[in-house]
Coordinates of C-alpha atoms and ligand atoms in Angstrom, one line a residue:
X1 CA 42.1 -62.0 35.9
X2 CA 44.4 -63.7 38.4
X3 CA 47.3 -65.8 37.1
X4 CA 49.6 -67.6 39.6
X5 CA 52.7 -69.4 38.4
X6 CA 54.5 -72.2 40.3
X7 CA 58.1 -72.5 39.2
X8 CA 61.6 -73.4 40.3
X9 CA 63.0 -70.4 38.6
X10 CA 61.1 -67.3 39.8
X11 CA 64.0 -65.1 38.7
X12 CA 63.3 -65.8 35.1
X13 CA 60.0 -63.9 35.3
X14 CA 61.6 -60.6 36.3
X15 CA 61.6 -58.5 33.2
X16 CA 59.4 -59.8 30.4
X17 CA 56.2 -59.2 32.2
X18 CA 57.2 -55.9 33.6
X19 CA 57.3 -54.2 30.2
X20 CA 54.9 -52.6 27.8
X21 CA 51.4 -54.0 27.4
X22 CA 51.6 -56.5 30.3
X23 CA 53.0 -53.9 32.6
X24 CA 50.1 -51.6 31.7
X25 CA 47.6 -54.4 32.2
X26 CA 49.0 -55.0 35.7
X27 CA 49.0 -51.3 36.6
X28 CA 45.4 -51.0 35.5
X29 CA 44.4 -53.9 37.7
X30 CA 43.3 -56.0 34.7
X31 CA 45.9 -58.7 35.5
X32 CA 46.9 -59.9 38.9
X33 CA 50.0 -62.0 38.3
X34 CA 51.9 -63.7 41.0
X35 CA 55.0 -66.0 41.0
X36 CA 55.5 -68.7 43.6
X37 CA 58.7 -70.7 44.2
X38 CA 58.0 -74.4 44.3
X39 CA 60.9 -74.8 46.7
X40 CA 59.0 -72.9 49.3
X41 CA 56.6 -75.8 49.5
X42 CA 59.3 -78.4 50.2
X43 CA 59.7 -78.9 54.0
X44 CA 62.6 -81.3 54.4
X45 CA 66.0 -80.1 55.4
X46 CA 67.3 -79.9 51.8
X47 CA 64.1 -78.5 50.4
X48 CA 63.8 -81.4 48.0
X49 CA 61.6 -81.0 45.0
X50 CA 62.8 -83.9 42.8
X51 CA 63.4 -87.6 43.0
X52 CA 64.5 -90.5 40.8
X53 CA 61.8 -92.3 39.0
X54 CA 60.6 -95.7 40.4
X55 CA 61.6 -98.5 38.0
X56 CA 64.7 -96.6 36.9
X57 CA 65.5 -94.5 33.9
X58 CA 67.2 -91.2 33.1
X59 CA 66.7 -87.9 35.0
X60 CA 64.6 -86.8 37.9
X61 CA 60.9 -86.2 38.4
X62 CA 59.2 -83.4 40.3
X63 CA 58.0 -85.1 43.5
X64 CA 54.3 -84.8 44.2
X65 CA 54.2 -83.5 47.8
X66 CA 55.4 -79.9 47.2
X67 CA 53.2 -79.5 44.2
X68 CA 50.1 -80.9 46.0
X69 CA 50.7 -78.5 48.9
X70 CA 51.2 -75.5 46.6
X71 CA 48.1 -76.3 44.6
X72 CA 46.0 -76.7 47.8
X73 CA 47.3 -73.3 49.1
X74 CA 47.1 -71.4 45.9
X75 CA 43.8 -72.5 44.3
X76 CA 40.2 -71.9 45.0
X77 CA 37.1 -73.8 43.8
X78 CA 37.2 -72.5 40.2
X79 CA 41.0 -72.1 39.6
X80 CA 42.1 -73.6 36.3
X81 CA 45.2 -75.7 37.0
X82 CA 47.4 -76.1 34.0
X83 CA 50.6 -78.1 33.7
X84 CA 53.3 -76.9 31.3
X85 CA 55.1 -79.8 29.7
X86 CA 56.3 -81.0 26.2
X87 CA 53.6 -83.7 26.4
X88 CA 50.7 -81.2 26.6
X89 CA 48.4 -80.2 23.8
X90 CA 49.9 -77.4 21.7
X91 CA 49.0 -73.9 22.7
X92 CA 47.4 -71.8 20.0
X93 CA 45.2 -68.7 19.6
X94 CA 42.0 -70.6 20.1
X95 CA 43.3 -71.8 23.5
X96 CA 44.4 -68.3 24.3
X97 CA 40.9 -67.0 23.6
X98 CA 39.4 -69.7 25.8
X99 CA 41.8 -69.1 28.7
X100 CA 41.1 -65.3 28.5
X101 CA 37.6 -66.1 29.8
X102 CA 38.9 -67.8 32.9
X103 CA 39.1 -65.8 36.1
X104 CA 41.7 -67.7 38.1
X105 CA 44.5 -69.8 36.7
X106 CA 47.5 -71.6 38.1
X107 CA 50.3 -72.5 35.7
X108 CA 52.7 -75.1 36.9
X109 CA 56.1 -75.0 35.2
X110 CA 57.8 -78.3 34.7
X111 CA 61.4 -79.2 34.9
X112 CA 63.6 -82.3 34.7
X113 CA 62.0 -85.2 33.0
X114 CA 58.5 -84.2 34.2
X115 CA 55.8 -84.7 36.8
X116 CA 54.8 -87.6 38.9
X117 CA 51.7 -89.0 37.2
X118 CA 49.6 -88.4 40.3
X119 CA 50.0 -84.7 39.7
X120 CA 48.4 -85.1 36.3
X121 CA 45.6 -87.3 37.5
X122 CA 44.6 -85.4 40.6
X123 CA 45.5 -81.8 40.1
X124 CA 45.7 -80.8 36.5
X125 CA 42.7 -79.6 34.5
X126 CA 44.8 -79.3 31.3
X127 CA 48.4 -79.8 30.1
X128 CA 50.0 -77.4 27.6
X129 CA 53.1 -77.3 25.4
X130 CA 54.0 -74.2 23.3
X131 CA 55.4 -76.3 20.4
X132 CA 57.6 -79.2 19.4
X133 CA 61.0 -78.1 20.5
X134 CA 62.8 -78.8 23.8
X135 CA 63.3 -76.1 26.3
X136 CA 65.0 -76.4 29.7
X137 CA 61.9 -75.8 31.7
X138 CA 58.3 -74.4 31.5
X139 CA 59.1 -70.8 32.6
X140 CA 59.3 -69.3 29.1
X141 CA 56.2 -71.2 28.1
X142 CA 54.3 -69.8 31.1
X143 CA 55.4 -66.3 30.0
X144 CA 54.3 -66.9 26.4
X145 CA 50.9 -68.1 27.6
X146 CA 50.4 -65.2 30.0
X147 CA 51.4 -62.7 27.3
X148 CA 49.0 -64.2 24.7
X149 CA 46.1 -64.2 27.2
X150 CA 46.7 -60.8 28.7
X151 CA 46.4 -58.9 25.4
X152 CA 43.0 -60.5 24.9
X153 CA 41.6 -59.2 28.2
X154 CA 39.0 -56.4 27.8
X155 CA 40.6 -53.0 28.2
X156 CA 44.2 -54.1 27.8
X157 CA 44.8 -53.1 24.3
X158 CA 44.2 -49.5 23.1
X159 CA 42.2 -48.9 19.9
X160 CA 45.5 -48.6 17.9
X161 CA 46.7 -52.0 19.0
X162 CA 43.3 -53.6 18.9
X163 CA 43.5 -57.3 18.2
X164 CA 40.7 -58.3 16.0
X165 CA 42.2 -57.6 12.6
X166 CA 45.2 -59.8 13.1
X167 CA 46.7 -63.0 11.8
X168 CA 45.3 -66.1 13.3
X169 CA 42.1 -64.3 14.3
X170 CA 40.7 -64.5 10.8
X171 CA 42.8 -67.6 10.0
X172 CA 45.1 -66.1 7.4
X173 CA 48.5 -64.4 7.4
X174 CA 48.6 -60.6 7.1
X175 CA 48.7 -58.8 3.7
X176 CA 52.0 -57.0 3.0
X177 CA 52.1 -53.4 4.3
X178 CA 54.1 -50.4 3.4
X179 CA 54.7 -47.0 4.9
X180 CA 56.5 -43.9 3.6
X181 CA 58.5 -43.3 1.5
X182 CA 56.6 -44.4 -1.6
X183 CA 59.9 -45.3 -3.2
X184 CA 62.9 -46.5 -1.2
X185 CA 66.2 -47.5 -2.9
X186 CA 64.3 -48.0 -6.1
X187 CA 61.7 -50.3 -4.5
X188 CA 58.2 -48.9 -5.1
X189 CA 55.0 -49.4 -3.0
X190 CA 52.3 -51.2 -5.0
X191 CA 50.4 -48.6 -7.0
X192 CA 47.0 -49.7 -5.8
X193 CA 47.8 -48.7 -2.2
X194 CA 48.5 -45.1 -3.3
X195 CA 45.3 -45.0 -5.4
X196 CA 42.8 -44.0 -2.7
X197 CA 40.4 -46.6 -4.1
X198 CA 39.3 -48.3 -0.9
X199 CA 37.4 -51.1 -2.5
X200 CA 40.3 -52.0 -4.8
X201 CA 42.7 -51.8 -1.8
X202 CA 40.5 -54.2 0.2
X203 CA 40.4 -56.6 -2.7
X204 CA 44.2 -56.4 -3.2
X205 CA 44.8 -57.1 0.5
X206 CA 42.4 -60.1 0.6
X207 CA 44.2 -61.6 -2.4
X208 CA 47.6 -60.9 -1.0
X209 CA 46.7 -62.4 2.4
X210 CA 45.5 -65.6 0.7
X211 CA 48.6 -65.7 -1.5
X212 CA 51.0 -65.2 1.5
X213 CA 49.1 -67.9 3.4
X214 CA 49.2 -70.4 0.5
X215 CA 52.9 -69.8 0.0
X216 CA 54.1 -69.8 3.7
X217 CA 51.4 -71.5 5.8
X218 CA 49.3 -73.8 3.6
X219 CA 48.4 -75.7 6.8
X220 CA 46.2 -72.7 7.8
X221 CA 44.0 -73.0 4.7
Ligands
9D3_1 C1 61.6 -87.3 27.4 C2 62.5 -86.2 27.0 N1 62.0 -84.9 27.3 C3 60.8 -84.6 26.6 C4 61.0 -84.0 25.2 C5 61.9 -84.6 28.7 C6 61.8 -83.1 29.0 C7 62.6 -82.2 28.3 C8 62.5 -80.8 28.6 C9 60.8 -82.7 29.9 C10 60.7 -81.3 30.2 C11 61.5 -80.4 29.6 C12 61.4 -78.9 29.9 N2 60.3 -78.3 29.0 C13 59.2 -77.9 29.5 O1 58.9 -78.1 30.7 C14 58.1 -77.4 28.7 C15 58.1 -77.2 27.2 C16 59.1 -77.4 26.2 O2 60.2 -77.9 26.4 N3 58.7 -77.1 24.9 C17 57.6 -76.6 24.6 N4 56.6 -76.3 25.5 C18 56.9 -76.6 26.8 S1 55.9 -76.4 28.1 C19 57.0 -77.0 29.2

């Protein structure tokens, strides 16, 4: 899979995606990830990427020309173009699974008060937010989305890390887990987990997962 990111803050991407599972996916050639600086597509003397909104109002907008030029250079016929902004639909595991099927993707990170509407109308296939809180720009959301997608790509996770038994895949929170020692500072591991009775353990885990979900995330039920 190839993922391109268009951003005003390319420096923010050094680090998080060079570690651990993402690093391995890139080394294995499973993920081709490239950062592009939006400013490189501004051609006036001051490399202007933002302007004040027509009609007035607070803040600045990203002007359309650099974004149009970047999209025209960086995309092919089937590239999925995704804007990152607080007005997008909220990213979740179902969207991650869907995007993990896409071969080429361009994530456009927002900034200031947002995008000129013509960018939405002409260029964007989708618009995503990562949740209802205000960040300074879309760079962290881009990294969150790349991380969530990458671990779903075939061959990225080893057997130990395999993703199918996890929260949000089966729609419930995880059951409580314990490791050695069986007693720690007077706190004991539930007896059933030490019993070796696998049917009973499975039942206990299913009940606990349901209980945790009902208590903490009833919206998932
Ligand atoms: C109208 C006031 N603001 C909307 C709440 C304007 C605004 C604030 C911050 C516009 C953009 C931003 C920067 N944030 C993003 O670009 C962003 C974001 C976010 O702030 N939260 C969750 N997901 C995302 S994806 C992109």
